[in-house]
CSV table of C-alpha atoms and ligand atoms in Angstrom, one decimal:
chain,number,residue,atom,x,y,z
A,17,UNK,CA,0.0,0.0,0.0
A,18,UNK,CA,1.0,3.7,-0.3
A,19,UNK,CA,1.1,5.2,3.0
A,20,UNK,CA,2.0,8.7,4.1
A,21,UNK,CA,2.9,9.7,7.8
A,22,UNK,CA,2.5,13.3,8.6
A,23,UNK,CA,4.7,14.2,11.4
A,24,UNK,CA,8.1,12.5,11.7
A,25,UNK,CA,8.5,12.2,15.4
A,26,UNK,CA,8.5,9.3,18.0
A,27,UNK,CA,5.3,8.0,16.6
A,28,UNK,CA,5.4,8.8,12.8
A,29,UNK,CA,8.8,7.8,12.3
A,30,UNK,CA,8.7,4.4,14.3
A,31,UNK,CA,5.3,3.5,12.6
A,32,UNK,CA,6.4,4.6,9.2
A,33,UNK,CA,9.5,2.7,9.3
A,34,UNK,CA,7.7,-0.5,10.5
A,35,UNK,CA,4.9,-0.3,8.1
A,36,UNK,CA,7.7,0.1,5.3
A,37,UNK,CA,9.6,-2.9,6.6
A,38,UNK,CA,6.3,-4.9,6.1
A,39,UNK,CA,6.5,-4.1,2.4
A,40,UNK,CA,4.5,-0.8,2.1
A,41,UNK,CA,5.7,2.3,0.4
A,42,UNK,CA,6.0,4.9,3.0
A,43,UNK,CA,6.7,8.7,2.9
A,44,UNK,CA,7.4,10.2,6.1
A,45,UNK,CA,6.7,13.9,6.1
A,46,UNK,CA,7.7,16.7,8.4
A,47,UNK,CA,7.6,20.5,8.3
A,48,UNK,CA,11.0,20.5,10.2
A,49,UNK,CA,13.5,20.7,7.4
A,50,UNK,CA,16.5,20.0,9.6
A,51,UNK,CA,15.0,16.5,10.6
A,52,UNK,CA,14.0,15.5,7.2
A,53,UNK,CA,17.5,16.5,5.8
A,54,UNK,CA,19.0,14.7,8.6
A,55,UNK,CA,17.1,11.6,8.0
A,56,UNK,CA,18.0,11.8,4.2
A,57,UNK,CA,21.7,11.6,5.3
A,58,UNK,CA,20.6,8.6,7.6
A,59,UNK,CA,21.0,10.4,10.9
A,60,UNK,CA,18.2,9.4,13.2
A,61,UNK,CA,17.0,12.5,15.2
A,62,UNK,CA,15.6,10.3,18.2
A,63,UNK,CA,17.0,7.5,20.4
A,64,UNK,CA,14.9,4.4,20.0
A,65,UNK,CA,16.6,0.9,20.3
A,66,UNK,CA,16.6,-1.0,16.9
A,67,UNK,CA,15.3,2.0,15.0
A,68,UNK,CA,18.5,3.0,13.0
A,69,UNK,CA,18.8,-0.4,11.5
A,70,UNK,CA,15.1,-0.5,10.2
A,71,UNK,CA,15.7,3.0,8.8
A,72,UNK,CA,18.8,2.2,7.0
A,73,UNK,CA,17.5,-1.1,5.6
A,74,UNK,CA,14.2,0.3,4.3
A,75,UNK,CA,15.6,3.7,3.0
A,76,UNK,CA,18.2,1.6,1.1
A,77,UNK,CA,15.8,-0.7,-0.5
A,78,UNK,CA,13.5,2.4,-1.6
A,79,UNK,CA,10.4,1.6,0.3
A,80,UNK,CA,10.9,4.5,2.8
A,81,UNK,CA,11.0,8.0,1.6
A,82,UNK,CA,11.4,11.3,3.4
A,83,UNK,CA,9.7,14.7,2.5
A,84,UNK,CA,9.0,18.2,3.4
A,85,UNK,CA,6.4,18.4,0.9
A,86,UNK,CA,3.0,17.5,2.4
A,87,UNK,CA,0.8,18.3,-0.6
A,88,UNK,CA,2.9,16.0,-3.0
A,89,UNK,CA,3.2,13.3,-0.4
A,90,UNK,CA,-0.7,13.2,0.0
A,91,UNK,CA,-1.3,13.2,-3.5
A,92,UNK,CA,1.0,10.0,-3.9
A,93,UNK,CA,-0.7,8.1,-1.0
A,94,UNK,CA,-4.0,6.2,-0.4
A,95,UNK,CA,-3.7,6.0,3.3
A,96,UNK,CA,-2.4,9.1,5.2
A,97,UNK,CA,-1.6,9.0,9.0
A,98,UNK,CA,-1.8,12.2,11.1
A,99,UNK,CA,1.1,11.8,13.7
A,100,UNK,CA,1.6,15.5,14.9
A,101,UNK,CA,1.8,16.7,18.3
A,102,UNK,CA,-1.2,17.3,20.6
A,103,UNK,CA,0.4,19.0,23.6
A,104,UNK,CA,-1.5,20.8,26.6
A,105,UNK,CA,-2.9,24.4,25.7
A,106,UNK,CA,-0.8,27.2,27.2
A,107,UNK,CA,-3.8,28.1,29.3
A,108,UNK,CA,-5.6,25.3,30.8
A,109,UNK,CA,-5.8,21.4,30.6
A,110,UNK,CA,-7.2,21.0,27.1
A,111,UNK,CA,-5.4,19.5,24.3
A,112,UNK,CA,-3.9,22.0,21.7
A,113,UNK,CA,-5.2,20.7,18.3
A,114,UNK,CA,-3.8,23.4,16.1
A,115,UNK,CA,-1.1,20.9,14.5
A,116,UNK,CA,-4.1,18.6,13.9
A,117,UNK,CA,-6.3,21.2,12.3
A,118,UNK,CA,-3.5,22.8,10.3
A,119,UNK,CA,-2.6,19.5,8.8
A,120,UNK,CA,-6.4,18.8,8.0
A,121,UNK,CA,-6.4,22.2,6.2
A,122,UNK,CA,-3.2,21.3,4.2
A,123,UNK,CA,-4.8,17.9,3.2
A,124,UNK,CA,-8.0,18.9,2.0
A,125,UNK,CA,-6.5,20.6,-1.1
A,126,UNK,CA,-4.6,17.5,-2.1
A,127,UNK,CA,-7.7,15.1,-2.4
A,128,UNK,CA,-8.6,14.1,-5.9
A,129,UNK,CA,-9.1,10.4,-5.3
A,130,UNK,CA,-10.2,8.2,-2.4
A,131,UNK,CA,-8.0,8.8,0.7
A,132,UNK,CA,-8.4,7.3,4.2
A,133,UNK,CA,-7.3,9.7,6.7
A,134,UNK,CA,-6.2,8.3,10.0
A,135,UNK,CA,-5.6,10.1,13.3
A,136,UNK,CA,-2.7,8.3,15.2
A,137,UNK,CA,-2.1,11.3,17.3
A,138,UNK,CA,-3.9,11.1,20.6
A,139,UNK,CA,-6.8,13.5,20.2
A,140,UNK,CA,-10.1,14.1,22.4
A,141,UNK,CA,-13.3,12.5,21.6
A,142,UNK,CA,-15.2,14.3,18.6
A,143,UNK,CA,-11.9,15.6,17.0
A,144,UNK,CA,-12.4,13.1,14.1
A,145,UNK,CA,-15.8,14.8,13.6
A,146,UNK,CA,-14.1,18.3,13.4
A,147,UNK,CA,-11.4,16.9,10.8
A,148,UNK,CA,-14.3,15.6,8.8
A,149,UNK,CA,-15.9,19.0,8.8
A,150,UNK,CA,-12.8,20.8,8.0
A,151,UNK,CA,-11.9,18.5,4.9
A,152,UNK,CA,-15.3,18.5,3.4
A,153,UNK,CA,-15.5,22.2,3.4
A,154,UNK,CA,-13.3,21.8,0.3
A,155,UNK,CA,-13.8,18.1,-0.7
A,156,UNK,CA,-16.7,15.8,-1.4
A,157,UNK,CA,-17.2,13.2,1.6
A,158,UNK,CA,-17.3,10.6,-1.0
A,159,UNK,CA,-13.6,11.2,-1.6
A,160,UNK,CA,-12.3,10.6,2.0
A,161,UNK,CA,-12.8,8.9,5.2
A,162,UNK,CA,-11.5,9.8,8.7
A,163,UNK,CA,-10.7,6.9,11.0
A,164,UNK,CA,-9.3,7.0,14.5
A,165,UNK,CA,-6.3,4.5,15.1
A,166,UNK,CA,-4.8,5.5,18.3
A,167,UNK,CA,-1.3,4.5,19.0
A,168,UNK,CA,-0.1,2.6,22.2
A,169,UNK,CA,3.7,2.2,21.6
A,170,UNK,CA,6.1,2.9,24.4
A,171,UNK,CA,9.1,4.8,23.8
A,172,UNK,CA,12.2,2.5,24.4
A,173,UNK,CA,10.0,-0.5,23.2
A,174,UNK,CA,8.6,1.1,20.3
A,175,UNK,CA,9.6,-1.4,17.5
A,176,UNK,CA,8.5,-4.4,19.5
A,177,UNK,CA,5.2,-2.8,20.4
A,178,UNK,CA,4.5,-2.2,16.7
A,179,UNK,CA,5.2,-5.7,15.8
A,180,UNK,CA,3.5,-7.1,18.9
A,181,UNK,CA,0.7,-4.9,19.8
A,182,UNK,CA,-1.8,-5.8,22.7
A,183,UNK,CA,-4.4,-4.6,20.3
A,184,UNK,CA,-5.1,-2.6,17.2
A,185,UNK,CA,-8.2,-0.2,17.7
A,186,UNK,CA,-9.8,1.0,14.4
A,187,UNK,CA,-12.5,3.6,14.9
A,188,UNK,CA,-14.7,3.7,12.1
A,189,UNK,CA,-18.2,2.7,10.6
A,190,UNK,CA,-17.0,3.1,7.0
A,191,UNK,CA,-16.8,-0.6,5.8
A,192,UNK,CA,-14.3,0.0,3.0
A,193,UNK,CA,-11.8,1.9,5.3
A,194,UNK,CA,-12.1,-0.9,7.6
A,195,UNK,CA,-11.3,-3.6,5.0
A,196,UNK,CA,-8.2,-1.7,3.8
A,197,UNK,CA,-6.9,-1.4,7.4
A,198,UNK,CA,-7.6,-5.0,8.1
A,199,UNK,CA,-5.5,-5.8,5.1
A,200,UNK,CA,-2.7,-3.2,6.1
A,201,UNK,CA,-2.5,-4.6,9.7
A,202,UNK,CA,-2.9,-8.5,8.5
A,203,UNK,CA,0.8,-9.3,8.9
A,204,UNK,CA,0.4,-8.3,12.7
A,205,UNK,CA,-3.1,-10.0,13.3
A,206,UNK,CA,-1.8,-13.2,11.5
A,207,UNK,CA,0.6,-13.4,14.3
A,208,UNK,CA,-2.0,-13.0,17.0
A,209,UNK,CA,-2.6,-9.2,17.4
A,210,UNK,CA,-6.1,-8.4,18.3
A,211,UNK,CA,-8.1,-6.2,15.8
A,212,UNK,CA,-11.0,-4.3,17.3
A,213,UNK,CA,-13.3,-2.0,15.2
A,214,UNK,CA,-15.2,0.5,17.0
A,215,UNK,CA,-17.0,3.8,16.6
A,216,UNK,CA,-14.6,6.7,15.8
A,217,UNK,CA,-15.4,8.3,19.2
A,218,UNK,CA,-14.9,5.2,21.1
A,219,UNK,CA,-11.4,4.5,19.6
A,220,UNK,CA,-10.4,8.3,20.5
A,221,UNK,CA,-11.6,7.8,24.1
A,222,UNK,CA,-10.0,4.4,24.5
A,223,UNK,CA,-6.6,5.8,24.3
A,224,UNK,CA,-7.3,8.5,26.8
A,225,UNK,CA,-9.0,6.1,29.2
A,226,UNK,CA,-6.0,3.6,28.9
A,227,UNK,CA,-3.4,6.3,29.6
A,228,UNK,CA,-5.4,7.6,32.4
A,229,UNK,CA,-5.9,4.2,34.0
A,230,UNK,CA,-2.1,3.5,33.8
A,231,UNK,CA,-1.3,6.8,35.4
A,232,UNK,CA,-3.8,6.2,38.2
A,233,UNK,CA,-2.0,2.9,38.8
A,234,UNK,CA,1.5,4.5,39.0
A,235,UNK,CA,0.0,7.2,41.5
A,236,UNK,CA,-1.7,4.5,43.4
A,237,UNK,CA,1.5,2.8,44.2
A,238,UNK,CA,3.5,6.0,44.8
A,239,UNK,CA,1.1,6.9,47.4
A,240,UNK,CA,1.3,3.5,49.0
A,241,UNK,CA,5.0,4.0,48.9
A,242,UNK,CA,4.6,7.1,50.9
A,243,UNK,CA,2.6,5.3,53.7
A,244,UNK,CA,5.1,2.4,53.6
A,245,UNK,CA,7.9,4.9,54.5
A,246,UNK,CA,6.0,5.8,57.8
A,247,UNK,CA,5.5,2.2,58.9
A,248,UNK,CA,8.5,0.3,58.1
A,249,UNK,CA,6.9,-1.8,55.4
A,250,UNK,CA,8.8,-2.5,52.1
A,251,UNK,CA,6.9,-1.1,49.0
A,252,UNK,CA,8.4,-4.0,46.8
A,253,UNK,CA,6.4,-6.5,49.0
A,254,UNK,CA,3.3,-4.7,48.5
A,255,UNK,CA,3.7,-4.6,44.7
A,256,UNK,CA,4.4,-8.2,44.6
A,257,UNK,CA,1.5,-9.1,47.0
A,258,UNK,CA,-1.2,-7.1,44.9
A,259,UNK,CA,0.3,-7.5,41.5
A,260,UNK,CA,-0.1,-11.3,41.7
A,261,UNK,CA,-3.9,-10.8,41.8
A,262,UNK,CA,-4.8,-11.3,38.2
A,263,UNK,CA,-7.6,-8.9,38.6
A,264,UNK,CA,-4.7,-6.1,39.3
A,265,UNK,CA,-1.7,-7.3,37.4
A,266,UNK,CA,1.8,-6.4,38.3
A,267,UNK,CA,2.6,-4.0,35.7
A,268,UNK,CA,2.8,-0.2,36.4
A,269,UNK,CA,3.0,-1.1,40.1
A,270,UNK,CA,6.6,0.1,40.6
A,271,UNK,CA,6.9,3.0,43.0
A,272,UNK,CA,9.3,5.6,41.9
A,273,UNK,CA,9.3,9.4,40.8
A,274,UNK,CA,6.4,11.2,39.4
A,275,UNK,CA,5.1,9.9,36.0
A,276,UNK,CA,6.4,12.1,33.1
A,277,UNK,CA,7.0,11.8,29.3
A,278,UNK,CA,5.1,13.1,26.4
A,279,UNK,CA,1.8,11.3,27.1
A,280,UNK,CA,0.5,10.7,30.6
A,281,UNK,CA,0.8,14.3,32.0
A,282,UNK,CA,-0.9,15.9,29.0
A,283,UNK,CA,-3.4,13.0,28.4
A,284,UNK,CA,-4.7,13.0,31.9
A,285,UNK,CA,-5.4,16.7,31.8
A,286,UNK,CA,-7.0,16.5,28.5
A,287,UNK,CA,-9.3,14.0,29.5
A,288,UNK,CA,-10.2,16.1,32.4
A,289,UNK,CA,-10.9,18.9,30.0
A,290,UNK,CA,-13.0,16.6,27.8
A,291,UNK,CA,-15.1,15.7,31.0
A,292,UNK,CA,-15.6,19.2,31.8
A,293,UNK,CA,-16.8,20.0,28.2
A,294,UNK,CA,-19.3,17.2,28.6
A,295,UNK,CA,-20.3,18.1,32.0
A,296,UNK,CA,-18.7,14.9,33.7
A,297,UNK,CA,-16.7,15.4,36.9
A,298,UNK,CA,-13.7,12.9,36.3
A,299,UNK,CA,-12.8,13.3,39.9
A,300,UNK,CA,-10.5,10.3,40.1
A,301,UNK,CA,-8.1,11.5,37.3
A,302,UNK,CA,-8.3,15.0,38.9
A,303,UNK,CA,-6.9,13.7,42.2
A,304,UNK,CA,-4.2,11.6,40.2
A,305,UNK,CA,-2.9,14.7,38.5
A,306,UNK,CA,-2.7,16.7,41.6
A,307,UNK,CA,-0.9,13.9,43.7
A,308,UNK,CA,1.5,13.4,40.7
A,309,UNK,CA,2.1,17.2,40.5
A,310,UNK,CA,3.1,17.1,44.2
A,311,UNK,CA,5.4,14.0,43.9
A,312,UNK,CA,8.6,15.9,42.8
A,313,UNK,CA,8.3,18.2,45.7
A,314,UNK,CA,7.7,15.5,48.0
A,315,UNK,CA,10.8,13.7,46.7
A,316,UNK,CA,12.8,16.9,47.1
A,317,UNK,CA,11.9,17.1,50.5
A,318,UNK,CA,13.5,13.7,51.1
A,319,UNK,CA,16.7,14.8,49.3
A,320,UNK,CA,16.7,17.9,51.9
A,321,UNK,CA,16.2,15.5,54.7
A,322,UNK,CA,19.0,13.0,53.5
A,323,UNK,CA,21.4,16.0,53.4
A,324,UNK,CA,20.1,17.1,56.5
A,325,UNK,CA,19.1,20.3,55.0
A,326,UNK,CA,22.6,21.3,54.2
A,327,UNK,CA,22.3,21.6,50.4
A,328,UNK,CA,24.6,24.6,49.5
A,329,UNK,CA,27.9,23.5,47.8
A,330,UNK,CA,26.9,19.6,48.4
A,331,UNK,CA,27.9,17.6,45.1
A,332,UNK,CA,24.9,15.8,43.9
A,333,UNK,CA,25.1,13.5,41.0
A,334,UNK,CA,21.8,12.5,39.0
A,335,UNK,CA,22.3,9.1,37.2
A,336,UNK,CA,19.7,9.4,34.4
A,337,UNK,CA,17.6,12.4,33.7
A,338,UNK,CA,15.1,11.2,30.9
A,339,UNK,CA,11.6,10.3,32.3
A,340,UNK,CA,12.4,6.6,31.9
A,341,UNK,CA,15.1,4.3,30.5
A,342,UNK,CA,15.8,3.7,26.7
A,343,UNK,CA,14.5,6.8,25.4
A,344,UNK,CA,16.0,10.4,25.1
A,345,UNK,CA,12.6,12.0,25.7
A,346,UNK,CA,12.9,14.8,28.3
A,347,UNK,CA,9.1,15.8,28.0
A,348,UNK,CA,7.8,16.3,31.4
A,349,UNK,CA,10.7,14.5,33.2
A,350,UNK,CA,10.7,15.0,37.1
A,351,UNK,CA,14.4,15.8,36.6
A,352,UNK,CA,13.4,19.1,35.1
A,353,UNK,CA,12.0,20.4,38.3
A,354,UNK,CA,14.4,18.7,40.7
A,355,UNK,CA,17.7,19.7,39.1
A,356,UNK,CA,17.0,23.3,38.8
A,357,UNK,CA,15.6,23.6,42.5
A,358,UNK,CA,18.7,22.0,43.8
A,359,UNK,CA,20.8,24.0,41.7
A,360,UNK,CA,19.0,27.2,42.9
A,361,UNK,CA,19.7,26.1,46.6
A,362,UNK,CA,23.5,26.3,45.7
A,363,UNK,CA,24.1,22.4,45.2
A,364,UNK,CA,26.6,21.5,42.6
A,365,UNK,CA,25.0,19.0,40.2
A,366,UNK,CA,26.6,16.6,37.9
A,367,UNK,CA,24.6,14.2,35.8
A,368,UNK,CA,25.1,11.4,33.3
A,369,UNK,CA,22.5,9.9,30.9
A,370,UNK,CA,23.0,7.3,28.3
A,371,UNK,CA,21.5,9.7,25.7
A,372,UNK,CA,23.9,12.5,26.3
A,373,UNK,CA,24.0,16.2,27.4
A,374,UNK,CA,20.6,18.0,27.7
A,375,UNK,CA,20.7,21.4,26.6
A,376,UNK,CA,17.8,22.5,29.0
A,377,UNK,CA,20.2,22.3,31.9
A,378,UNK,CA,23.1,24.3,30.1
A,379,UNK,CA,21.7,27.6,31.4
A,380,UNK,CA,22.7,26.6,35.1
A,381,UNK,CA,26.2,27.3,35.8
A,382,UNK,CA,26.5,24.7,38.6
A,383,UNK,CA,25.0,21.8,36.5
A,384,UNK,CA,27.5,19.9,34.6
A,385,UNK,CA,27.1,16.8,32.2
A,386,UNK,CA,29.7,14.3,32.5
A,387,UNK,CA,30.6,11.7,30.0
A,388,UNK,CA,30.2,8.5,32.0
A,389,UNK,CA,29.0,7.1,35.2
A,390,UNK,CA,32.4,6.7,36.8
A,391,UNK,CA,33.2,10.4,36.3
A,392,UNK,CA,29.8,11.6,37.3
A,393,UNK,CA,29.7,9.8,40.7
A,394,UNK,CA,33.4,9.8,41.8
A,395,UNK,CA,33.3,13.3,43.9
A,396,UNK,CA,29.5,13.0,45.0
A,397,UNK,CA,28.0,13.6,48.3
A,398,UNK,CA,24.7,12.2,47.1
A,399,UNK,CA,24.0,9.9,44.3
A,400,UNK,CA,20.4,10.0,43.0
A,401,UNK,CA,19.4,7.1,40.9
A,402,UNK,CA,16.6,8.9,38.9
A,403,UNK,CA,16.3,6.6,35.6
A,404,UNK,CA,16.1,2.9,35.6
A,405,UNK,CA,18.8,2.4,32.7
A,406,UNK,CA,20.4,-0.9,32.8
A,407,UNK,CA,23.9,0.9,32.9
A,408,UNK,CA,23.0,1.9,36.5
A,409,UNK,CA,22.1,-1.7,37.8
A,410,UNK,CA,25.5,-3.0,39.0
A,411,UNK,CA,27.7,-0.2,39.9
A,412,UNK,CA,30.4,-0.7,42.5
A,413,UNK,CA,30.0,2.4,44.3
A,414,UNK,CA,32.5,1.5,47.1
A,415,UNK,CA,35.1,1.4,44.6
A,416,UNK,CA,34.0,4.1,42.3
A,417,UNK,CA,33.1,7.1,44.8
A,418,UNK,CA,36.2,8.9,46.1
A,419,UNK,CA,34.2,10.5,48.8
A,420,UNK,CA,33.7,7.8,51.4
A,421,UNK,CA,30.8,9.5,53.2
A,422,UNK,CA,28.6,9.5,50.1
A,423,UNK,CA,24.9,8.6,50.3
A,424,UNK,CA,22.6,7.0,47.7
A,425,UNK,CA,18.9,7.9,47.0
A,426,UNK,CA,17.5,5.3,44.7
A,427,UNK,CA,14.2,6.5,43.2
A,428,UNK,CA,13.8,3.4,41.3
A,429,UNK,CA,14.5,0.9,44.0
A,430,UNK,CA,17.3,-0.9,41.7
A,431,UNK,CA,19.4,-2.2,44.5
A,432,UNK,CA,18.6,-4.1,47.6
A,433,UNK,CA,18.7,-2.1,50.8
A,434,UNK,CA,20.0,-5.3,52.8
A,435,UNK,CA,23.0,-5.6,50.5
A,436,UNK,CA,23.7,-1.8,50.8
A,437,UNK,CA,23.5,-2.0,54.6
A,438,UNK,CA,25.9,-5.1,54.4
A,439,UNK,CA,28.2,-2.9,52.5
A,440,UNK,CA,28.0,0.0,54.9
A,441,UNK,CA,26.6,2.3,52.5
A,442,UNK,CA,24.1,5.0,53.4
A,443,UNK,CA,21.2,4.0,51.2
A,444,UNK,CA,17.6,5.5,50.9
A,445,UNK,CA,15.0,4.1,48.5
A,446,UNK,CA,11.3,4.9,47.8
A,447,UNK,CA,8.7,3.3,50.1
A,448,UNK,CA,11.0,1.7,52.6
B,15,NAD,P1,6.8,14.4,18.2
B,15,NAD,O1,6.7,15.9,18.7
B,15,NAD,O2,7.9,13.6,18.5
B,15,NAD,O3,6.5,14.5,16.6
B,15,NAD,C1,5.6,15.2,15.9
B,15,NAD,C2,6.1,16.0,14.6
B,15,NAD,O4,5.1,16.5,13.8
B,15,NAD,C3,7.2,16.8,14.8
B,15,NAD,O5,8.3,16.2,14.2
B,15,NAD,C4,6.6,18.0,14.1
B,15,NAD,O6,7.6,18.8,13.4
B,15,NAD,C5,5.8,17.5,13.2
B,15,NAD,N1,4.7,18.3,12.7
B,15,NAD,C6,3.8,19.1,13.1
B,15,NAD,N2,3.1,19.9,12.5
B,15,NAD,C7,3.3,19.5,11.2
B,15,NAD,C8,2.9,19.7,9.9
B,15,NAD,N3,1.9,20.7,9.7
B,15,NAD,N4,3.3,19.1,8.8
B,15,NAD,C9,4.4,18.1,8.9
B,15,NAD,N5,4.9,18.0,10.2
B,15,NAD,C10,4.3,18.5,11.2
B,15,NAD,O7,5.3,13.8,18.7
B,15,NAD,P2,5.3,12.3,19.2
B,15,NAD,O8,5.7,12.0,20.5
B,15,NAD,O9,5.6,11.4,18.0
B,15,NAD,O10,3.6,12.2,19.3
B,15,NAD,C11,2.7,12.5,18.3
B,15,NAD,C12,1.3,12.0,18.8
B,15,NAD,O11,1.3,10.7,19.1
B,15,NAD,C13,0.8,13.0,20.0
B,15,NAD,O12,-0.6,13.1,19.9
B,15,NAD,C14,1.2,11.8,21.0
B,15,NAD,O13,0.3,12.1,22.2
B,15,NAD,C15,0.8,10.5,20.5
B,15,NAD,N6,1.6,9.3,20.9
B,15,NAD,C16,2.9,9.5,21.4
B,15,NAD,C17,3.5,8.5,22.0
B,15,NAD,C18,5.0,8.5,22.4
B,15,NAD,O14,5.5,7.7,23.1
B,15,NAD,N7,5.7,9.6,22.1
B,15,NAD,C19,2.9,7.0,22.1
B,15,NAD,C20,1.4,7.2,21.7
B,15,NAD,C21,0.9,8.2,21.1
């Protein structure tokens, strides 16, 4: 099939590359000329395990193309995926749909034969209706259908998630579009992926309901961890004890920092805004958002307690700054709040992240990126394990840290507190 991905970010690039690998002709379009020029030179703009090999292979065999020309790419394609960003609006909780509507206006002048237009971006319920309205102002409704096909990939596992999705949700009541999409996804459904055809509005809501539920699970276990810290109970025992109940399930039950990333924070806010629009009080999700927003300050208070309120000139090392491992995505990472707060209090911050220096911290004169774990931790008074990269899971702290009075705050509970005690390391973790 001839496909076009509009928006070549985490979702558009991964999905486009994987579809080309399944034998389709794919054009990945972006308005960012620098990104497209880099991709044409085989430079991959994001960190995603396994992505580079797939891009190189399919670019070389000619099934994958990159372009800045949206109009021309739409004309050449039968199925068009909209994969642009849907961030939170500057004022309030609602999703900013300007990129979606902009693209819809650009597409409508390039439709002269039947096109299936798909929203892969996460969009609030009824956005598909709006897109249909915008396009039909210039094009006959017979020439296009608007389908919702929300994306569930996880950064860091995106390629695996494409090939082995838990489910494929197709929101349309247009039989022809459904048939085409069933065929497009048949290499995945033939290997066991579940294909669910729903109404367009249901598909849009499924995405927000899923993300809100997962954010709720994380927030629930984080609050349980707060309680555990007061009563001398280990949160890891609680996670295992409740996670083994099949009705609950063990995933997303690891206590840690506030949830972050490009999806949960904005999607929980957007669904609350949708609830308000349709006069429905989503009180559970509202309190999840509040609890999560308080979490970084709460963990910061623990940092102050660990350092006995003496933060000025203390050398604090962050291991990992991205919101989770195996991605370079910094969007809404809790380090964005914690590092500047500590730097403003006079701490000297070093950090190491396997995905490299983060320009967002460059404006602080007392925040330094160091090139490896060893150099980053060697002088530290306090080491904060912020992100659960494998690189941080078996460090010989005793050997590598020169300051013998160093402390560790393990925000991911990677290490065993018993083993740390045996080594006489001053070790603090979450919910313990
Ligand atoms: P991103 O910011 O990485 O990429 C979006 C891209 O769209 C950018 O490269 C931008 O330049 C491009 N773009 C914007 N307007 C354009 C236009 N008019 N023409 C061409 N290109 C344009 O965003 P992302 O993380 O890939 O997310 C995209 C959507 O997918 C969002 O709605 C997000 O919520 C959803 N989603 C993201 C993930 C994830 O893990 N990142 C997972 C599932 C769903």
